[in-house]
PDB file of C-alpha atoms in Angstrom:
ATOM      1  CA  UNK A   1     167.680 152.297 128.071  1.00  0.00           C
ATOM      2  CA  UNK A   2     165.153 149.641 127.626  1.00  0.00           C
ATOM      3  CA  UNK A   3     164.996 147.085 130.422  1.00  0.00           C
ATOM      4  CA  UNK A   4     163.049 143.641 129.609  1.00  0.00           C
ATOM      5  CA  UNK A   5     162.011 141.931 132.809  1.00  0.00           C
ATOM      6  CA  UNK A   6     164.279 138.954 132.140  1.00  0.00           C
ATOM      7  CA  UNK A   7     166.633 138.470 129.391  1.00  0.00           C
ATOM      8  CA  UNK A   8     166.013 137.357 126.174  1.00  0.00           C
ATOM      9  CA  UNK A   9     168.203 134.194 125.777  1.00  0.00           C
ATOM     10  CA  UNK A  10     167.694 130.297 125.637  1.00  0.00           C
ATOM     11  CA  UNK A  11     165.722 128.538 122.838  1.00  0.00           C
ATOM     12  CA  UNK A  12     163.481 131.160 121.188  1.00  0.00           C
ATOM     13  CA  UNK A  13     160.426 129.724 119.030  1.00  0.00           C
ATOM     14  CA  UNK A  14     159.953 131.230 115.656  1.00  0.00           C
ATOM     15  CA  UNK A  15     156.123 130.796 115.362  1.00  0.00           C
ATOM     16  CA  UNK A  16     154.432 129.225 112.101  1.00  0.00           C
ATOM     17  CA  UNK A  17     151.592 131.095 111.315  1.00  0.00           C
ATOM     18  CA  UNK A  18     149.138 128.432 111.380  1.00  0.00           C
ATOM     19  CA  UNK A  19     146.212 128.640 107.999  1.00  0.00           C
ATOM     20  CA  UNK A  20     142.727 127.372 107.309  1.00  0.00           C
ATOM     21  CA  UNK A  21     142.462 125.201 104.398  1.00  0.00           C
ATOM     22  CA  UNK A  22     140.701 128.098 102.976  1.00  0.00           C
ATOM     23  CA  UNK A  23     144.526 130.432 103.580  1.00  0.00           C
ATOM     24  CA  UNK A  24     142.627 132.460 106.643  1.00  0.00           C
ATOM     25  CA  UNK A  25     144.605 132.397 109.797  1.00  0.00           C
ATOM     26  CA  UNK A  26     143.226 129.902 112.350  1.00  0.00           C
ATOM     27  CA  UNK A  27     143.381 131.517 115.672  1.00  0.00           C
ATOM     28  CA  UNK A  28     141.367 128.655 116.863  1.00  0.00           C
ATOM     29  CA  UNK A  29     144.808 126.485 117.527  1.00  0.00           C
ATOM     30  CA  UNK A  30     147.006 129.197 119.093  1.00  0.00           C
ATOM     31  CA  UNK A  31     146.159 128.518 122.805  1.00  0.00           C
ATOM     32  CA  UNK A  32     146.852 124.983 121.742  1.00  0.00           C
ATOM     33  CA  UNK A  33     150.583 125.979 120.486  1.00  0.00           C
ATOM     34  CA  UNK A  34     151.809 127.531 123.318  1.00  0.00           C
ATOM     35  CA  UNK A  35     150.769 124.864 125.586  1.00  0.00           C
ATOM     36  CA  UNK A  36     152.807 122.816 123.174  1.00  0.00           C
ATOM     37  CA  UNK A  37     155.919 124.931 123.300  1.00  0.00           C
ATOM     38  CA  UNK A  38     155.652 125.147 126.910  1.00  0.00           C
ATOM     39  CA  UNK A  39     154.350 121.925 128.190  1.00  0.00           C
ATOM     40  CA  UNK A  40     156.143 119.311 125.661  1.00  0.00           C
ATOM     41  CA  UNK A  41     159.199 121.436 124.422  1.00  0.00           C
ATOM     42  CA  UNK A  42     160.202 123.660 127.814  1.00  0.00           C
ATOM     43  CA  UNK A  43     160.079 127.066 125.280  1.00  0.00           C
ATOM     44  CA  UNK A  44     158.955 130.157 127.124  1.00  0.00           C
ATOM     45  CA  UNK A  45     160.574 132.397 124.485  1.00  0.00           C
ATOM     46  CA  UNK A  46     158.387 133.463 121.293  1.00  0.00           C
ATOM     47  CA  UNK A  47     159.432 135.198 118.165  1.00  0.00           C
ATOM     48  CA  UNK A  48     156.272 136.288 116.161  1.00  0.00           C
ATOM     49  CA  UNK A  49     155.817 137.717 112.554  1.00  0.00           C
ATOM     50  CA  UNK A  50     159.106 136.432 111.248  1.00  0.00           C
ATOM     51  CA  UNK A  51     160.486 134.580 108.389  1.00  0.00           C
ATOM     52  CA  UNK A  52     158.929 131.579 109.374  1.00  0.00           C
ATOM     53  CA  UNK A  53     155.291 132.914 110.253  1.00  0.00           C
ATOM     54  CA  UNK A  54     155.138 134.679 106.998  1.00  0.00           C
ATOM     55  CA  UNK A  55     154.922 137.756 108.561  1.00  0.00           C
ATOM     56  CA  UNK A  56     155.919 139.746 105.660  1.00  0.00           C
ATOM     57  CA  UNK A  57     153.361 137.500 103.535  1.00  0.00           C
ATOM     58  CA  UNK A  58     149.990 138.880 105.830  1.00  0.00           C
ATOM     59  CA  UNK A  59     148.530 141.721 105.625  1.00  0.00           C
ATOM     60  CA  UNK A  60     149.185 144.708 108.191  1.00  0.00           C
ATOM     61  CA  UNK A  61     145.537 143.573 110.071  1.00  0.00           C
ATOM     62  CA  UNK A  62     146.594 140.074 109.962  1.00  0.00           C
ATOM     63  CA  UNK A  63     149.956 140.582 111.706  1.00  0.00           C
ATOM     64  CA  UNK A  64     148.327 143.122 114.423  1.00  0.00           C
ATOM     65  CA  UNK A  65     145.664 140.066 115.065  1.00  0.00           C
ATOM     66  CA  UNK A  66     148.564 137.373 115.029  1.00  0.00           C
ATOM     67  CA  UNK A  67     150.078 139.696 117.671  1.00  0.00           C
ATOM     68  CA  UNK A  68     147.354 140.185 119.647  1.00  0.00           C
ATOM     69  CA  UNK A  69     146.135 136.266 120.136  1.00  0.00           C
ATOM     70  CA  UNK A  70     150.000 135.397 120.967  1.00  0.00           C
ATOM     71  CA  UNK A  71     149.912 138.183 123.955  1.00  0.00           C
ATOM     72  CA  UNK A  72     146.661 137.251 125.208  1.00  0.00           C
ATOM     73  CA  UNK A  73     147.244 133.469 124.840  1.00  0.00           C
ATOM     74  CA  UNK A  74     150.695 133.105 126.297  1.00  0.00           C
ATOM     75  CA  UNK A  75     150.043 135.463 129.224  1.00  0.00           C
ATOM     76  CA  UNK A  76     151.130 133.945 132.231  1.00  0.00           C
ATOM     77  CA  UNK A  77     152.259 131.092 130.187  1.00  0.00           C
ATOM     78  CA  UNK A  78     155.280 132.331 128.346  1.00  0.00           C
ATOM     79  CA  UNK A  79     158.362 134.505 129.396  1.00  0.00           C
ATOM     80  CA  UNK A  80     158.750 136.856 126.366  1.00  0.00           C
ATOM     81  CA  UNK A  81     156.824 137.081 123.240  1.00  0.00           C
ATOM     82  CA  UNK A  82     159.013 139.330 120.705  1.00  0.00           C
ATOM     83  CA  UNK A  83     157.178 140.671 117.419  1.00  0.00           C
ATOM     84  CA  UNK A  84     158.530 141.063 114.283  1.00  0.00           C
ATOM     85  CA  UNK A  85     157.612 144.438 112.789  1.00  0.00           C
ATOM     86  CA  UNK A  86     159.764 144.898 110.388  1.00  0.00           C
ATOM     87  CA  UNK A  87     157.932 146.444 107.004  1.00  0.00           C
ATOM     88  CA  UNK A  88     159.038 148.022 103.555  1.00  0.00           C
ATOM     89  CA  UNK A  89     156.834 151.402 104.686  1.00  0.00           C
ATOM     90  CA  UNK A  90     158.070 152.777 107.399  1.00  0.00           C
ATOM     91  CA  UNK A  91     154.885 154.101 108.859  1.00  0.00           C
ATOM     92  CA  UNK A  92     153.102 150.789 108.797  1.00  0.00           C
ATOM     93  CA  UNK A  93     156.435 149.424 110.533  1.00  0.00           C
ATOM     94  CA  UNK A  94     155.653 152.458 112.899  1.00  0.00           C
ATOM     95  CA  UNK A  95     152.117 151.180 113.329  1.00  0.00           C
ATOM     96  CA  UNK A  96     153.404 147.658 114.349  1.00  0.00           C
ATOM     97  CA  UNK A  97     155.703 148.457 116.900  1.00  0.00           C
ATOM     98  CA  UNK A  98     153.008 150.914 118.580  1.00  0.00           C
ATOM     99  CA  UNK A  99     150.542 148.257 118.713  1.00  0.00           C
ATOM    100  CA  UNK A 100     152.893 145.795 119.881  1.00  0.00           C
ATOM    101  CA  UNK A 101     153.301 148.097 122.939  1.00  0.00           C
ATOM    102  CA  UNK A 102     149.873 148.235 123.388  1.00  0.00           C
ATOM    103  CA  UNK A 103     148.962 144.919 123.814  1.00  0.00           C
ATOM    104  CA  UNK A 104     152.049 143.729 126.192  1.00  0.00           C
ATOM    105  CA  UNK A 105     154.647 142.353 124.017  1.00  0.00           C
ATOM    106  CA  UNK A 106     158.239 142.041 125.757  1.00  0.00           C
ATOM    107  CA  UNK A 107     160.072 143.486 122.743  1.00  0.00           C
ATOM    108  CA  UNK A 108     159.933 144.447 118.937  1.00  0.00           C
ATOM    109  CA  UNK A 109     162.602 143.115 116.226  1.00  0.00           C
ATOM    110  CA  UNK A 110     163.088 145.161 112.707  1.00  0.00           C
ATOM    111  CA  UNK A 111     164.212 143.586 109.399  1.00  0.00           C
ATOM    112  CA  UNK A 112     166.323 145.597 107.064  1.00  0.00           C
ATOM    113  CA  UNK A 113     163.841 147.452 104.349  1.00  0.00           C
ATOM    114  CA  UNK A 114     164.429 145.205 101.176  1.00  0.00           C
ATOM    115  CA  UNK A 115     163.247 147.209  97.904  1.00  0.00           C
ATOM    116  CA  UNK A 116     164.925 150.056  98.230  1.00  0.00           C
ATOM    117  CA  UNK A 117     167.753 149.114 100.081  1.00  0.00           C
ATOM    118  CA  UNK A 118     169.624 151.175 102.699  1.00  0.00           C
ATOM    119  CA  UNK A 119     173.093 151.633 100.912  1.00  0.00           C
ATOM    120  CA  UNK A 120     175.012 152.080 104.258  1.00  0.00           C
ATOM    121  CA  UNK A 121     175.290 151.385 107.775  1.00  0.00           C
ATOM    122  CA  UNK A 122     173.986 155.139 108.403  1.00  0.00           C
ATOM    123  CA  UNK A 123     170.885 155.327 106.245  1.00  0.00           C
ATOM    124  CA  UNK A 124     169.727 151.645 108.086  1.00  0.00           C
ATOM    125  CA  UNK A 125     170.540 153.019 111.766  1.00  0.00           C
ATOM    126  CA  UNK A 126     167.991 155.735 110.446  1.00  0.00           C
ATOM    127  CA  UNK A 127     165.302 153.773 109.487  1.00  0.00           C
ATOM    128  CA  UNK A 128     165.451 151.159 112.918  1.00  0.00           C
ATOM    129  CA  UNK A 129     165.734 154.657 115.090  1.00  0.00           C
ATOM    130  CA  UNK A 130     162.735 155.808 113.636  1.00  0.00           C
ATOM    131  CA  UNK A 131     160.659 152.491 113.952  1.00  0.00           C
ATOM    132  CA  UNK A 132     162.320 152.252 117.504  1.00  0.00           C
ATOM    133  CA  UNK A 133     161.731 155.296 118.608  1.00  0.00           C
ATOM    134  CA  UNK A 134     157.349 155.061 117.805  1.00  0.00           C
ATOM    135  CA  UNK A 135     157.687 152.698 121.030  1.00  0.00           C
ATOM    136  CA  UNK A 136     160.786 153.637 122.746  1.00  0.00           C
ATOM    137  CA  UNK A 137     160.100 151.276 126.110  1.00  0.00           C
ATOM    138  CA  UNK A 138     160.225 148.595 123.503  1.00  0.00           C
ATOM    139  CA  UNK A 139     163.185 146.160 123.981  1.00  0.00           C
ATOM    140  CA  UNK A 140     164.548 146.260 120.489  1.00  0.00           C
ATOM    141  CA  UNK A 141     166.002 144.022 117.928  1.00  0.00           C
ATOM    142  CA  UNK A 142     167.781 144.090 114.621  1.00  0.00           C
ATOM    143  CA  UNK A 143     167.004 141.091 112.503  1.00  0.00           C
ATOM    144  CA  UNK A 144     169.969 140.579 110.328  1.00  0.00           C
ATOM    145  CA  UNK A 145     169.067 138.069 107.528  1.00  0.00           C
ATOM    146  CA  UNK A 146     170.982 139.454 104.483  1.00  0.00           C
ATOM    147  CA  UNK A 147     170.484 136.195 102.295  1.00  0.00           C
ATOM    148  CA  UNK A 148     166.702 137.054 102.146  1.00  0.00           C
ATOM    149  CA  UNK A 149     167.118 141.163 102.339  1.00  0.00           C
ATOM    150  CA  UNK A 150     170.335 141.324 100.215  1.00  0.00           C
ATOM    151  CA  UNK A 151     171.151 144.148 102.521  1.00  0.00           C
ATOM    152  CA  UNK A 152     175.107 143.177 102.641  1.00  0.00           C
ATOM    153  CA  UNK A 153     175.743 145.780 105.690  1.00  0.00           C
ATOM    154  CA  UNK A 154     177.810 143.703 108.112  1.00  0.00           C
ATOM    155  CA  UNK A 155     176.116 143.320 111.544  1.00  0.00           C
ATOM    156  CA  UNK A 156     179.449 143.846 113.790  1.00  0.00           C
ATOM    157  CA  UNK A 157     179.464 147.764 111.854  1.00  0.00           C
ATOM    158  CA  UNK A 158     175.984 148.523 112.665  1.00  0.00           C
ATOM    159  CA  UNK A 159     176.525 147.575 116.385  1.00  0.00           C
ATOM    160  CA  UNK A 160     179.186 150.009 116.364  1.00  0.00           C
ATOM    161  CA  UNK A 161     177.801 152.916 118.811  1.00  0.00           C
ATOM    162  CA  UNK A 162     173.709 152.009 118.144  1.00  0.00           C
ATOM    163  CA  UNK A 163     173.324 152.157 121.399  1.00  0.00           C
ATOM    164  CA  UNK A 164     173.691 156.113 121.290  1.00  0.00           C
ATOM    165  CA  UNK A 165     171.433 156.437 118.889  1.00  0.00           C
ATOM    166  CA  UNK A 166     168.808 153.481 119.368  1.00  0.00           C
ATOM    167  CA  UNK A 167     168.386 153.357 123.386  1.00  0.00           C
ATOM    168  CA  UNK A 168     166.273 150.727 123.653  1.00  0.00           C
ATOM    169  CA  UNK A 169     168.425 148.344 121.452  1.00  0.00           C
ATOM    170  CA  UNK A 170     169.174 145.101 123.153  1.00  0.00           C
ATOM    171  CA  UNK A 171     170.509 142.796 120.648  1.00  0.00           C
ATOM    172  CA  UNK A 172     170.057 140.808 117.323  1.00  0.00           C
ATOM    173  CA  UNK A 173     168.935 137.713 115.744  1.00  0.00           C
ATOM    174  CA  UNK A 174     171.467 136.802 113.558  1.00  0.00           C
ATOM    175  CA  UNK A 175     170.091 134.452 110.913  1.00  0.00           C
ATOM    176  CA  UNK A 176     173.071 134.662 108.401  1.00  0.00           C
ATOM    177  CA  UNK A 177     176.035 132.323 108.066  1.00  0.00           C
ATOM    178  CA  UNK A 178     178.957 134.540 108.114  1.00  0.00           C
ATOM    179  CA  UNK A 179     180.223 133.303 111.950  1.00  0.00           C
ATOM    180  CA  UNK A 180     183.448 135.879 111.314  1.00  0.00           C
ATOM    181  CA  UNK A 181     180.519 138.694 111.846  1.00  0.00           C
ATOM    182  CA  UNK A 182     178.654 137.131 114.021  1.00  0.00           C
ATOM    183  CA  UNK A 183     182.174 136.381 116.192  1.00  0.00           C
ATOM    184  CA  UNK A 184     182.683 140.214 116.118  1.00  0.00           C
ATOM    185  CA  UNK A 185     179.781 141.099 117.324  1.00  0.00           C
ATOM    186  CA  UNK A 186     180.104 139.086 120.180  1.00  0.00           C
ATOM    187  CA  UNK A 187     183.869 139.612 120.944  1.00  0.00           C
ATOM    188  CA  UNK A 188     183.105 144.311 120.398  1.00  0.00           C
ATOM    189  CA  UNK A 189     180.248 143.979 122.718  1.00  0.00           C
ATOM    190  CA  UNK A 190     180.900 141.668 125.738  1.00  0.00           C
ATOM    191  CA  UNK A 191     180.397 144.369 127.883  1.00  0.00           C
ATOM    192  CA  UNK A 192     177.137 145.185 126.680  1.00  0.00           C
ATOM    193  CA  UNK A 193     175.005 142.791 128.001  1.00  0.00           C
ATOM    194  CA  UNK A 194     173.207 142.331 124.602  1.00  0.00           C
ATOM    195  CA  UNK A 195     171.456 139.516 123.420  1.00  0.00           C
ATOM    196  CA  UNK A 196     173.290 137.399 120.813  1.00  0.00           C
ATOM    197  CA  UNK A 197     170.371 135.086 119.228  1.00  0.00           C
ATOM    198  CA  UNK A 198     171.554 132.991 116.544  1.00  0.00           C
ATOM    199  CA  UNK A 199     169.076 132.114 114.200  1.00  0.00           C
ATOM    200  CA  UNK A 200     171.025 129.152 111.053  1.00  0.00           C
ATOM    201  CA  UNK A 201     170.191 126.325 113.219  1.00  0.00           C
ATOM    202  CA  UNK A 202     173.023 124.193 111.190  1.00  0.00           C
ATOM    203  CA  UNK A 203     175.743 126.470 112.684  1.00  0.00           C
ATOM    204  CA  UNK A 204     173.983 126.791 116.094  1.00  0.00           C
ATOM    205  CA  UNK A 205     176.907 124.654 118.331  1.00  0.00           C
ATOM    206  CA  UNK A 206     179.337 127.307 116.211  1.00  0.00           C
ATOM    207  CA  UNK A 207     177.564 129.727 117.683  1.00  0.00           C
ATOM    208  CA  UNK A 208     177.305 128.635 120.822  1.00  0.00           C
ATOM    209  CA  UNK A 209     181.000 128.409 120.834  1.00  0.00           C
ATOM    210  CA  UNK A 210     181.491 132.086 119.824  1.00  0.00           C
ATOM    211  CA  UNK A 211     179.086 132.914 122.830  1.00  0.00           C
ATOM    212  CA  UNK A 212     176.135 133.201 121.519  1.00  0.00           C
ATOM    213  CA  UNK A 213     173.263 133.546 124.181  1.00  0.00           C
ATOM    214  CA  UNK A 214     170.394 132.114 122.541  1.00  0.00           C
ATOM    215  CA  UNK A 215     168.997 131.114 119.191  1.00  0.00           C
ATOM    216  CA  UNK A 216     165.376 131.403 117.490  1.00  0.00           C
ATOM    217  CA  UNK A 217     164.241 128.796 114.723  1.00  0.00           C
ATOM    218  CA  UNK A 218     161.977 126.513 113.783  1.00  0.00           C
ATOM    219  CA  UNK A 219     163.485 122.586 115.264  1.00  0.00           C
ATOM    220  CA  UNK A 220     162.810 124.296 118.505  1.00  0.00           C
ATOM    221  CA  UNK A 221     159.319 123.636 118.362  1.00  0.00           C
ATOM    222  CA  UNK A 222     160.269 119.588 117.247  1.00  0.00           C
ATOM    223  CA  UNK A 223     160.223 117.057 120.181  1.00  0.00           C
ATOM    224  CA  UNK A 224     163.969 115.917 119.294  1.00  0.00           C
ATOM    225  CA  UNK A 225     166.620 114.683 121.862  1.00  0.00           C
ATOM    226  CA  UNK A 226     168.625 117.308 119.789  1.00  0.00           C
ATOM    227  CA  UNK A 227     166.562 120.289 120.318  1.00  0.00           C
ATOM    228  CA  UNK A 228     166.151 119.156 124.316  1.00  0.00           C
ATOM    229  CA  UNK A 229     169.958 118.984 125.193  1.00  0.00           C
ATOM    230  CA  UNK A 230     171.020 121.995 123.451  1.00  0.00           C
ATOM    231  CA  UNK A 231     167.893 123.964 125.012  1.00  0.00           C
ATOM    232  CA  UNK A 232     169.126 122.403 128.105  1.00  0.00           C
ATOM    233  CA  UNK A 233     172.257 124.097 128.125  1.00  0.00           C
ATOM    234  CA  UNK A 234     170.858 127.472 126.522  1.00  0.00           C
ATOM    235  CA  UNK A 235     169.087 127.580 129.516  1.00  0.00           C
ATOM    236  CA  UNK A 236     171.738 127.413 132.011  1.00  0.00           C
ATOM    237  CA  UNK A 237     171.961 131.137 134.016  1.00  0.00           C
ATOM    238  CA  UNK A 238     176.732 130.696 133.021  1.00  0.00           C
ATOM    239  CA  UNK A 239     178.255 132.204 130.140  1.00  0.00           C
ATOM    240  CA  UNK A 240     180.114 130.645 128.669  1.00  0.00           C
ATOM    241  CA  UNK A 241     178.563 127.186 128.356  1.00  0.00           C
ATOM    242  CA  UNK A 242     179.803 124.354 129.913  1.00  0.00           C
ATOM    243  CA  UNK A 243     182.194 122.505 127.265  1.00  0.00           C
ATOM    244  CA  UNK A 244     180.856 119.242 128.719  1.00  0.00           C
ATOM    245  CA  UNK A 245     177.594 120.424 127.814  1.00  0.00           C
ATOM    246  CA  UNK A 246     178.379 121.563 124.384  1.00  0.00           C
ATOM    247  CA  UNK A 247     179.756 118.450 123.780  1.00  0.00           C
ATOM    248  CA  UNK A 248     177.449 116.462 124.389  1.00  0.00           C
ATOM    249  CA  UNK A 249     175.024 118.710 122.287  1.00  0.00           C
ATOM    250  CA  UNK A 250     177.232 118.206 118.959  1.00  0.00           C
ATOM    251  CA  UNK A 251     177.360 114.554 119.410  1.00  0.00           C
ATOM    252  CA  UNK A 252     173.129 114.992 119.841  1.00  0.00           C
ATOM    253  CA  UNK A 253     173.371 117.024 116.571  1.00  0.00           C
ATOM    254  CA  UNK A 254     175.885 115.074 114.534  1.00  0.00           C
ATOM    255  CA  UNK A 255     173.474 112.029 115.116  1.00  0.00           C
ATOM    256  CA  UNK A 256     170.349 114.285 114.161  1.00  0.00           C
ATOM    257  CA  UNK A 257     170.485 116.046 111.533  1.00  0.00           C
ATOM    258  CA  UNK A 258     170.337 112.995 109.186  1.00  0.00           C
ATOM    259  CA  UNK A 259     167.302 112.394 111.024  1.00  0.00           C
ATOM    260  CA  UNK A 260     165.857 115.556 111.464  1.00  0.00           C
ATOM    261  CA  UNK A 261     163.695 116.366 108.239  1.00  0.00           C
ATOM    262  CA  UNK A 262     162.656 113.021 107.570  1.00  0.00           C
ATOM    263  CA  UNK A 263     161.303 110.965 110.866  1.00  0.00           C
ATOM    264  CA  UNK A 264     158.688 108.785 109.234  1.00  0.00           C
ATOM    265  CA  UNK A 265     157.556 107.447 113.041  1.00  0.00           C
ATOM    266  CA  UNK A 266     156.218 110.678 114.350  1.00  0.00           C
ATOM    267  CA  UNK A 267     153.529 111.900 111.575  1.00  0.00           C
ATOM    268  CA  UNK A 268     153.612 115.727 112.229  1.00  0.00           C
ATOM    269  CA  UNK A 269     157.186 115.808 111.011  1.00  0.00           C
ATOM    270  CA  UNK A 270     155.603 114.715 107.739  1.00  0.00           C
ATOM    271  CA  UNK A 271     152.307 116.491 107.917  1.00  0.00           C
ATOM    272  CA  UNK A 272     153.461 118.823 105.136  1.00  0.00           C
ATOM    273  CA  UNK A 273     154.635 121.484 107.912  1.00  0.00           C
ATOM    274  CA  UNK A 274     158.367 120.204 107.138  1.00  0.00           C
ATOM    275  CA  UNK A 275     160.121 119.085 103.599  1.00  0.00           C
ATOM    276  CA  UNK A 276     163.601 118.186 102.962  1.00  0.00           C
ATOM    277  CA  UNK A 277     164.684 122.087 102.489  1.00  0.00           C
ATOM    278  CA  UNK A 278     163.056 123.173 105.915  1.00  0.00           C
ATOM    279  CA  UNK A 279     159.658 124.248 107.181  1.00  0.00           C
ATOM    280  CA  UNK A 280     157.041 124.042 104.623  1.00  0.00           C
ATOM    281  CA  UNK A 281     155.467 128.007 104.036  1.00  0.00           C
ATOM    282  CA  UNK A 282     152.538 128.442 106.258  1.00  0.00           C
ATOM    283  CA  UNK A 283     150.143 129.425 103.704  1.00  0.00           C
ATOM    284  CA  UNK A 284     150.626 126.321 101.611  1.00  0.00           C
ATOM    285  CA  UNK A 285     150.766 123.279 104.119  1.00  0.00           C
ATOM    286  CA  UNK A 286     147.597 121.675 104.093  1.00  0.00           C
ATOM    287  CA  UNK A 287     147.966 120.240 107.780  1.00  0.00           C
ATOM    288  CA  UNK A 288     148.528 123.833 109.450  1.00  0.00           C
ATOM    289  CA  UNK A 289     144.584 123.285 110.086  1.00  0.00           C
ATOM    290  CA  UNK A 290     145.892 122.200 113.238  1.00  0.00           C
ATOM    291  CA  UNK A 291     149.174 122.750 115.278  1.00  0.00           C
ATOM    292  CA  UNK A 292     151.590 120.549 113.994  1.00  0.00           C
TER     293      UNK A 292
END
């Protein structure tokens, strides 16, 4: 079974892919980000390729390259880097998961195929085993977003007995608001040791609750007193987390979120990176010359 040198849990940054004016990734500002995550926002935890860095958006060399300058820049600067290889063909998904081997990532996460959809629990366990096992000493991840996949396959049933048939499996990144599921999960698998990351950051101190062990979005990577205490606490080596410490997050996030989208003071909330719906797409947002 796949062992990552520590494990994946705390605040986990879902990268933005970050575009010329001209749409060509700019590299150039990478080495600058993770100093950012690690220097001004205490994240050590990267997840790379996903929903948020429009990984499904970039071509197949594009992703490999986005890979490649996140390895080589975070080295010795960030804990775990986790790439998103998740792909409608399965070979190319194949492809992506060997080269994320091959340049040092700490694990590989798979989203479900979304054309032509697994119809059950046993043709999708198929489909991650084989992208699994083209780098099988790859910690590995389901990503279970079923709003954007419409795969409606209920994360708690494909835990059941994955392990068996997907060795290197160590947990998922829930990004879907069903907290009945994601309590399941938790409460079938205690024993496990698998990582719980919950990725709807409006239901993240519900999470937390249910014993979730980390979670990966986007306000991560904001300089919020919100962001801070809750990282705080996802940080602490207890399970469960303190109840003083939760509290003291949801009052933090109560007072916050009216705040969050819209903080006219601090101009690279309002850059164009971040509209009242959520992260502005990477492609699109004028200011991703830069970082943020």
């Amino acid at each position: 079974m796949a062992s990552p040198k520590k494990r994946l849990q705390g605040l986990v940054a879902a990268t933005i892919t970050p575009m010329t004016e001209h749409g060509e990734i700019n590299f150039s500002v990478i080495g600058q980000y993770v100093d950012y995550l690690v220097e001004e926002q205490g994240v050590k935890n990267i997840f790379v390729n996903g929903t948020t860095g429009e990984g499904l958006s970039l071509s197949i060399s594009e992703r490999r390259q986005v890979a490649e300058e996140w390895v080589t820049k975070g080295r010795n600067k960030l804990d775990q880097v986790v790439i998103h290889v998740g792909a409608l063909s399965l070979k190319e998904s194949q492809e992506l998961a060997k080269h994320a081997a091959e340049i040092g990532a700490d694990g590989i996460a798979v989203i479900a195929p979304f054309f032509l959809k697994p119809r059950n629990k046993d043709a999708l366990i198929d489909f991650l085993k084989e992208v699994a096992a083209a780098a099988p000493a790859q910690p590995f991840y389901y990503y279970h977003i079923p709003a954007l996949t419409g795969v409606q396959i209920r994360a708690e049933e494909l835990l059941d007995g994955i392990q068996e048939k997907i060795p290197s499996f160590q947990g998922l990144k829930f990004s879907d608001t069903n907290l009945l599921d994601f309590g399941q999960c938790v409460d079938q698998n205690r024993e496990r040791q698998l990582a719980f990351l919950f990725g709807v950051d409006e239901q993240l101190l519900s999470a937390l609750v249910m014993g979730a062990t980390g979670a990966v979005g986007s306000p991560t990577q904001i300089n919020h007193p919100t962001q801070n205490s809750i990282g705080k606490e996802l940080s602490l080596p207890h399970s469960p987390f303190l109840l003083t410490g939760i509290l003291y997050s949801e009052i933090y996030q109560l007072c916050g979120q009216t705040r969050f989208w819209s903080v006219p003071d601090q101009s690279h909330h309002d850059s164009g990176i971040w509209d009242s719906n959520g992260p502005t797409p990477a492609s699109t947002a004028e200011s991703l010359q830069g970082v943020y």
